[in-house]
Amino acid sequence: VLRRRVFNTIMLYANQRRLAVIVNEQIYQKEKVNNLMISILSHIVEFRNEESGLHVMHIQTMTEILLKSLMRKTDRYKLDRETINLISNASTLHDVGKICIPSEILNKPGRFTDEEFAIMKGHSQMGADMMKGVPFQDEPLVKYAYEICRWHHERYDGRGYPDGLKGEDIPISAQVVSLADVYAALPRARVYKPPPSHEKALSMILNGECGVFQPLLLECLVESSDIIQQEMAVDTVVRSDQRAAENTAVEVAQYEELST
C-alpha cells in the first residue's frame, strides 16, 4: 500500500510537471502571437503617418509601466494584471482614427492652421466611431479601446477634446494613455522643433507645458522615470519578446499554485 501511494504521488507530480510544460508553451505562444499582431497593427496605423511603429509600441510599454506603478499606489481603480494587460493592448489603437484624416494634413511638415487642427482633432471621434462598429461590444478590450480612442486627448483641467471632460470623469485608461502619448511624442524630431532630452521632456510635462494631468499619475511618471527611459531606449521587438516571456512566467506560476 505504501509503495502504491508513493508511486501514485510520483506519477501525479510527473503529470503536473508535464501539464505545466504544455501550459507554459501555450501561454508563451499566445503572448507571442498577441505581441506580433500588436506590432503589425502598430505599423499599419503609423505607416500612413509616415512614421515607424515604434511610437505605438512605446505608448504600450509606457502605459503598462504607469499602470503598474498606479496599482502599487492605490486600489481606487481596481487594477490587476489582466486589466493592465488589456489597457496596454488597447492603447495601440489610440490613433486609429487618423486613418480617416487627409494625408496632406496628417503629414504636413509644419504647424497646422486652425482649420487643419480642427480636422486633425476629429481623429478622436473617428476612432471611437470605429470602435463602436466592431463586434463583441461586451468585451473589456473593446470598451477600453473606445475609451482610449475617444478621450486620450482630454486633460485633467477640462481643456482637452473632444468632450472637455474634467478630472475623474476621464476614464483612467484614457488618462494613462494620454500621458504616455505626450511623453512618447516629445522626443520625436519635427521640422519645426528639435527633440528634447528625457529630462527636458519630463520637466515640460511636470511644468504643465503639455497640458494638465492627474497629480497621482505624475507621481507615477517621476517614480518610474528611470525604467521608462531604459525601456524607450531598447529595441522594441526584443523587449516585446521579453515581455511575452515575463507574462508567461507569471501565468505559469499562478497555474502551478492552483495545481498544488
Coordinates of N, CA and C in Angstrom, one line a residue, residues 115-240:
E115 N -7.9 75.7 -39.0 CA -8.8 74.8 -39.7 C -8.2 73.4 -39.8
E116 N -7.0 73.3 -40.1 CA -6.3 72.0 -40.2 C -6.3 71.3 -38.8
F117 N -6.1 72.0 -37.8 CA -6.0 71.4 -36.5 C -7.4 70.9 -36.1
A118 N -8.4 71.7 -36.5 CA -9.8 71.2 -36.2 C -10.1 69.9 -36.9
I119 N -9.6 69.7 -38.1 CA -9.8 68.5 -38.8 C -9.0 67.4 -38.1
M120 N -7.8 67.7 -37.7 CA -6.9 66.7 -37.1 C -7.5 66.2 -35.8
K121 N -8.1 67.1 -35.0 CA -8.7 66.7 -33.8 C -9.9 65.7 -33.9
G122 N -10.4 65.7 -35.1 CA -11.5 64.8 -35.4 C -11.1 63.3 -35.3
H123 N -9.8 63.0 -35.3 CA -9.4 61.6 -35.3 C -9.9 60.9 -34.0
S124 N -10.1 61.6 -32.9 CA -10.6 61.0 -31.6 C -12.0 60.5 -31.8
Q125 N -12.8 61.3 -32.3 CA -14.2 60.9 -32.6 C -14.3 59.8 -33.6
M126 N -13.5 59.9 -34.7 CA -13.5 58.9 -35.7 C -13.0 57.5 -35.2
G127 N -12.0 57.5 -34.4 CA -11.5 56.3 -33.8 C -12.6 55.7 -32.9
A128 N -13.2 56.5 -32.1 CA -14.3 56.0 -31.2 C -15.5 55.4 -32.0
D129 N -15.8 56.1 -33.1 CA -16.9 55.5 -34.0 C -16.5 54.2 -34.6
M130 N -15.2 54.0 -34.9 CA -14.7 52.7 -35.4 C -14.9 51.6 -34.4
M131 N -14.6 52.0 -33.1 CA -14.7 51.0 -32.0 C -16.2 50.6 -31.8
K132 N -17.1 51.6 -32.0 CA -18.5 51.3 -31.8 C -19.0 50.3 -32.8
G133 N -18.3 50.3 -34.0 CA -18.8 49.4 -35.1 C -18.2 48.0 -35.1
V134 N -17.3 47.8 -34.2 CA -16.7 46.4 -34.2 C -17.6 45.5 -33.4
P135 N -17.5 44.2 -33.7 CA -18.3 43.2 -32.9 C -17.8 43.1 -31.4
F136 N -18.5 42.3 -30.7 CA -18.1 41.9 -29.3 C -18.0 43.2 -28.4
Q137 N -19.1 44.0 -28.4 CA -19.1 45.3 -27.7 C -19.0 45.0 -26.2
D138 N -19.3 43.8 -25.7 CA -19.3 43.5 -24.3 C -17.9 43.1 -23.8
E139 N -17.0 42.9 -24.8 CA -15.6 42.6 -24.4 C -14.9 43.8 -23.7
P140 N -14.2 43.5 -22.6 CA -13.4 44.6 -22.0 C -12.4 45.3 -22.9
L141 N -11.8 44.6 -23.7 CA -10.8 45.2 -24.6 C -11.4 46.2 -25.5
V142 N -12.6 45.9 -26.1 CA -13.3 46.9 -26.9 C -13.7 48.1 -26.1
K143 N -14.2 47.9 -24.9 CA -14.5 49.0 -24.0 C -13.4 49.9 -23.8
Y144 N -12.2 49.4 -23.4 CA -11.0 50.2 -23.2 C -10.6 50.9 -24.4
A145 N -10.6 50.2 -25.6 CA -10.2 50.8 -26.8 C -11.1 52.0 -27.2
Y146 N -12.4 51.9 -26.9 CA -13.3 53.0 -27.2 C -12.9 54.2 -26.3
E147 N -12.7 53.9 -25.0 CA -12.4 55.0 -24.0 C -11.1 55.7 -24.5
I148 N -10.1 54.9 -24.9 CA -8.8 55.5 -25.2 C -8.9 56.3 -26.5
C149 N -9.6 55.7 -27.5 CA -9.7 56.4 -28.8 C -10.4 57.8 -28.6
R150 N -11.5 57.8 -27.9 CA -12.3 59.0 -27.8 C -11.6 60.0 -26.8
W151 N -11.0 59.6 -25.7 CA -10.7 60.6 -24.7 C -9.2 60.7 -24.4
H152 N -8.3 60.2 -25.2 CA -6.9 60.2 -24.9 C -6.3 61.6 -25.1
H153 N -7.1 62.6 -25.6 CA -6.7 64.0 -25.7 C -7.4 64.9 -24.7
E154 N -8.2 64.3 -23.8 CA -8.8 65.1 -22.7 C -7.7 65.4 -21.7
R155 N -7.9 66.5 -21.0 CA -6.9 66.9 -20.0 C -7.6 67.1 -18.6
Y156 N -6.9 66.9 -17.6 CA -7.4 66.8 -16.2 C -8.2 68.1 -15.8
D157 N -7.8 69.2 -16.4 CA -8.4 70.5 -16.1 C -9.6 70.8 -17.0
G158 N -10.0 69.9 -17.9 CA -11.1 70.1 -18.7 C -10.8 70.8 -20.0
R159 N -9.6 71.1 -20.3 CA -9.2 71.8 -21.5 C -8.8 71.0 -22.7
G160 N -9.2 69.7 -22.6 CA -8.8 68.8 -23.8 C -10.0 68.7 -24.7
Y161 N -9.9 67.7 -25.6 CA -11.0 67.5 -26.6 C -11.2 65.9 -26.7
P162 N -12.3 65.5 -27.3 CA -13.4 66.2 -27.9 C -14.5 66.7 -27.0
D163 N -14.6 66.2 -25.8 CA -15.8 66.4 -25.0 C -15.5 67.3 -23.8
G164 N -14.3 67.8 -23.6 CA -14.0 68.7 -22.5 C -14.2 68.0 -21.1
L165 N -14.0 66.7 -21.0 CA -14.1 66.0 -19.7 C -13.1 66.5 -18.7
K166 N -13.4 66.5 -17.5 CA -12.5 67.0 -16.4 C -12.3 66.0 -15.3
G167 N -11.1 66.0 -14.8 CA -10.8 65.2 -13.6 C -11.1 63.7 -13.8
E168 N -11.8 63.1 -12.8 CA -12.1 61.7 -12.8 C -13.2 61.3 -13.7
D169 N -13.8 62.3 -14.4 CA -14.8 62.0 -15.4 C -14.1 61.3 -16.6
I170 N -12.8 61.5 -16.7 CA -12.0 60.9 -17.8 C -11.6 59.5 -17.3
P171 N -11.9 58.4 -18.0 CA -11.6 57.1 -17.6 C -10.1 56.9 -17.4
I172 N -9.7 56.2 -16.4 CA -8.2 56.0 -16.1 C -7.5 55.5 -17.3
S173 N -8.1 54.6 -18.1 CA -7.4 54.1 -19.3 C -7.0 55.2 -20.2
A174 N -7.9 56.2 -20.4 CA -7.6 57.3 -21.3 C -6.6 58.3 -20.6
Q175 N -6.7 58.4 -19.3 CA -5.7 59.3 -18.6 C -4.3 58.8 -18.8
V176 N -4.1 57.5 -18.6 CA -2.8 57.0 -18.6 C -2.2 57.0 -20.0
V177 N -3.0 56.7 -21.0 CA -2.6 56.7 -22.4 C -2.3 58.1 -22.9
S178 N -3.1 59.1 -22.4 CA -2.8 60.5 -22.7 C -1.5 60.9 -22.2
L179 N -1.1 60.6 -21.0 CA 0.2 60.9 -20.5 C 1.3 60.2 -21.3
A180 N 1.1 58.9 -21.5 CA 2.1 58.1 -22.3 C 2.3 58.7 -23.7
D181 N 1.2 59.1 -24.3 CA 1.2 59.6 -25.7 C 2.0 60.9 -25.7
V182 N 1.8 61.8 -24.8 CA 2.5 63.1 -24.7 C 4.0 62.8 -24.5
Y183 N 4.4 62.0 -23.6 CA 5.8 61.7 -23.3 C 6.4 61.1 -24.6
A184 N 5.8 60.1 -25.2 CA 6.4 59.4 -26.3 C 6.5 60.3 -27.5
A185 N 5.6 61.3 -27.6 CA 5.7 62.2 -28.8 C 6.8 63.2 -28.7
L186 N 7.1 63.6 -27.5 CA 8.0 64.7 -27.3 C 9.4 64.5 -27.9
P187 N 10.0 63.3 -27.7 CA 11.4 63.1 -28.3 C 11.4 62.9 -29.8
R188 N 10.3 62.8 -30.5 CA 10.3 62.7 -31.9 C 10.6 64.0 -32.6
A189 N 11.6 64.0 -33.4 CA 12.1 65.2 -34.1 C 11.0 65.7 -35.1
R190 N 10.8 67.0 -35.2 CA 9.9 67.6 -36.2 C 10.7 68.6 -36.9
V191 N 10.2 69.0 -38.0 CA 10.8 70.1 -38.8 C 10.9 71.4 -38.0
Y192 N 9.8 71.6 -37.2 CA 9.7 72.9 -36.5 C 10.1 72.8 -35.1
K193 N 10.7 71.7 -34.6 CA 11.1 71.7 -33.2 C 12.2 70.5 -33.1
P194 N 13.3 70.8 -32.3 CA 14.2 69.8 -32.1 C 13.7 68.9 -30.9
P195 N 14.1 67.6 -30.9 CA 13.6 66.7 -29.9 C 14.3 67.0 -28.5
P196 N 13.5 67.1 -27.5 CA 14.1 67.3 -26.1 C 14.6 66.0 -25.6
S197 N 15.5 66.2 -24.6 CA 16.1 65.0 -23.9 C 15.0 64.4 -23.0
H198 N 15.3 63.3 -22.4 CA 14.3 62.6 -21.5 C 14.1 63.6 -20.3
E199 N 15.1 64.2 -19.8 CA 15.0 65.1 -18.6 C 14.1 66.3 -19.0
K200 N 14.4 66.9 -20.2 CA 13.6 68.0 -20.6 C 12.2 67.7 -20.8
A201 N 11.9 66.5 -21.5 CA 10.5 66.1 -21.7 C 9.8 65.9 -20.4
L202 N 10.5 65.3 -19.4 CA 9.9 65.2 -18.1 C 9.6 66.5 -17.4
S203 N 10.5 67.4 -17.6 CA 10.3 68.8 -17.0 C 9.1 69.5 -17.7
M204 N 9.0 69.4 -19.0 CA 7.9 70.0 -19.7 C 6.6 69.5 -19.2
I205 N 6.5 68.2 -19.0 CA 5.2 67.6 -18.6 C 4.9 68.1 -17.2
L206 N 5.9 68.0 -16.3 CA 5.6 68.4 -14.9 C 5.3 69.9 -14.7
N207 N 5.9 70.7 -15.6 CA 5.6 72.1 -15.5 C 4.3 72.5 -16.2
G208 N 3.6 71.6 -16.7 CA 2.3 71.9 -17.4 C 2.4 72.4 -18.8
E209 N 3.5 72.3 -19.4 CA 3.7 72.8 -20.8 C 3.0 71.9 -21.8
C210 N 2.6 70.7 -21.4 CA 1.9 69.8 -22.3 C 0.5 69.5 -21.9
G211 N -0.1 70.3 -21.0 CA -1.4 70.1 -20.5 C -1.4 69.7 -19.0
V212 N -2.5 69.6 -18.5 CA -2.6 69.2 -17.0 C -3.0 67.7 -16.9
F213 N -2.3 67.0 -16.0 CA -2.5 65.6 -15.8 C -2.8 65.3 -14.3
Q214 N -3.4 64.2 -14.0 CA -3.7 63.8 -12.6 C -2.4 63.8 -11.8
P215 N -2.4 64.5 -10.7 CA -1.2 64.5 -9.8 C -0.6 63.2 -9.5
L216 N -1.5 62.2 -9.2 CA -1.0 60.9 -8.8 C -0.3 60.2 -10.0
L217 N -0.8 60.4 -11.2 CA -0.1 59.9 -12.4 C 1.2 60.5 -12.6
L218 N 1.3 61.8 -12.3 CA 2.6 62.5 -12.4 C 3.6 61.9 -11.4
E219 N 3.1 61.6 -10.2 CA 4.0 60.9 -9.3 C 4.5 59.6 -9.8
C220 N 3.6 58.8 -10.5 CA 4.0 57.6 -11.1 C 5.0 57.8 -12.2
L221 N 4.9 58.8 -12.9 CA 5.8 59.2 -14.0 C 7.2 59.4 -13.4
V222 N 7.2 60.2 -12.4 CA 8.5 60.6 -11.8 C 9.2 59.3 -11.2
E223 N 8.4 58.5 -10.4 CA 9.0 57.4 -9.8 C 9.4 56.3 -10.8
S224 N 8.8 56.3 -11.9 CA 9.1 55.3 -13.0 C 10.0 55.9 -14.0
S225 N 10.6 57.0 -13.8 CA 11.3 57.8 -14.8 C 12.5 57.0 -15.3
D226 N 13.3 56.3 -14.4 CA 14.5 55.6 -14.9 C 14.1 54.4 -15.8
I227 N 13.1 53.6 -15.3 CA 12.7 52.4 -16.1 C 12.1 52.8 -17.4
I228 N 11.4 54.0 -17.4 CA 10.8 54.4 -18.7 C 11.9 54.8 -19.7
Q229 N 12.9 55.5 -19.2 CA 14.0 55.9 -20.0 C 14.7 54.7 -20.6
Q230 N 14.9 53.7 -19.8 CA 15.5 52.4 -20.2 C 14.7 51.7 -21.3
E231 N 13.4 51.6 -21.0 CA 12.5 50.9 -21.9 C 12.4 51.6 -23.3
M232 N 12.4 52.9 -23.3 CA 12.3 53.7 -24.5 C 13.6 53.5 -25.4
A233 N 14.7 53.2 -24.7 CA 15.9 53.1 -25.4 C 16.2 51.7 -26.0
V234 N 15.6 50.6 -25.6 CA 15.9 49.3 -26.0 C 15.1 49.0 -27.3
D235 N 15.5 48.0 -28.0 CA 14.8 47.6 -29.2 C 13.5 47.0 -28.9
T236 N 12.4 47.6 -29.5 CA 11.1 47.2 -29.2 C 10.7 45.8 -29.4
V237 N 11.2 45.2 -30.5 CA 10.9 43.8 -30.9 C 11.5 42.9 -29.8
V238 N 12.8 43.2 -29.4 CA 13.4 42.3 -28.4 C 12.6 42.5 -27.1
R239 N 12.2 43.7 -26.7 CA 11.5 43.9 -25.5 C 10.1 43.2 -25.5
S240 N 9.5 43.2 -26.7 CA 8.2 42.5 -26.7 C 8.3 41.0 -26.5

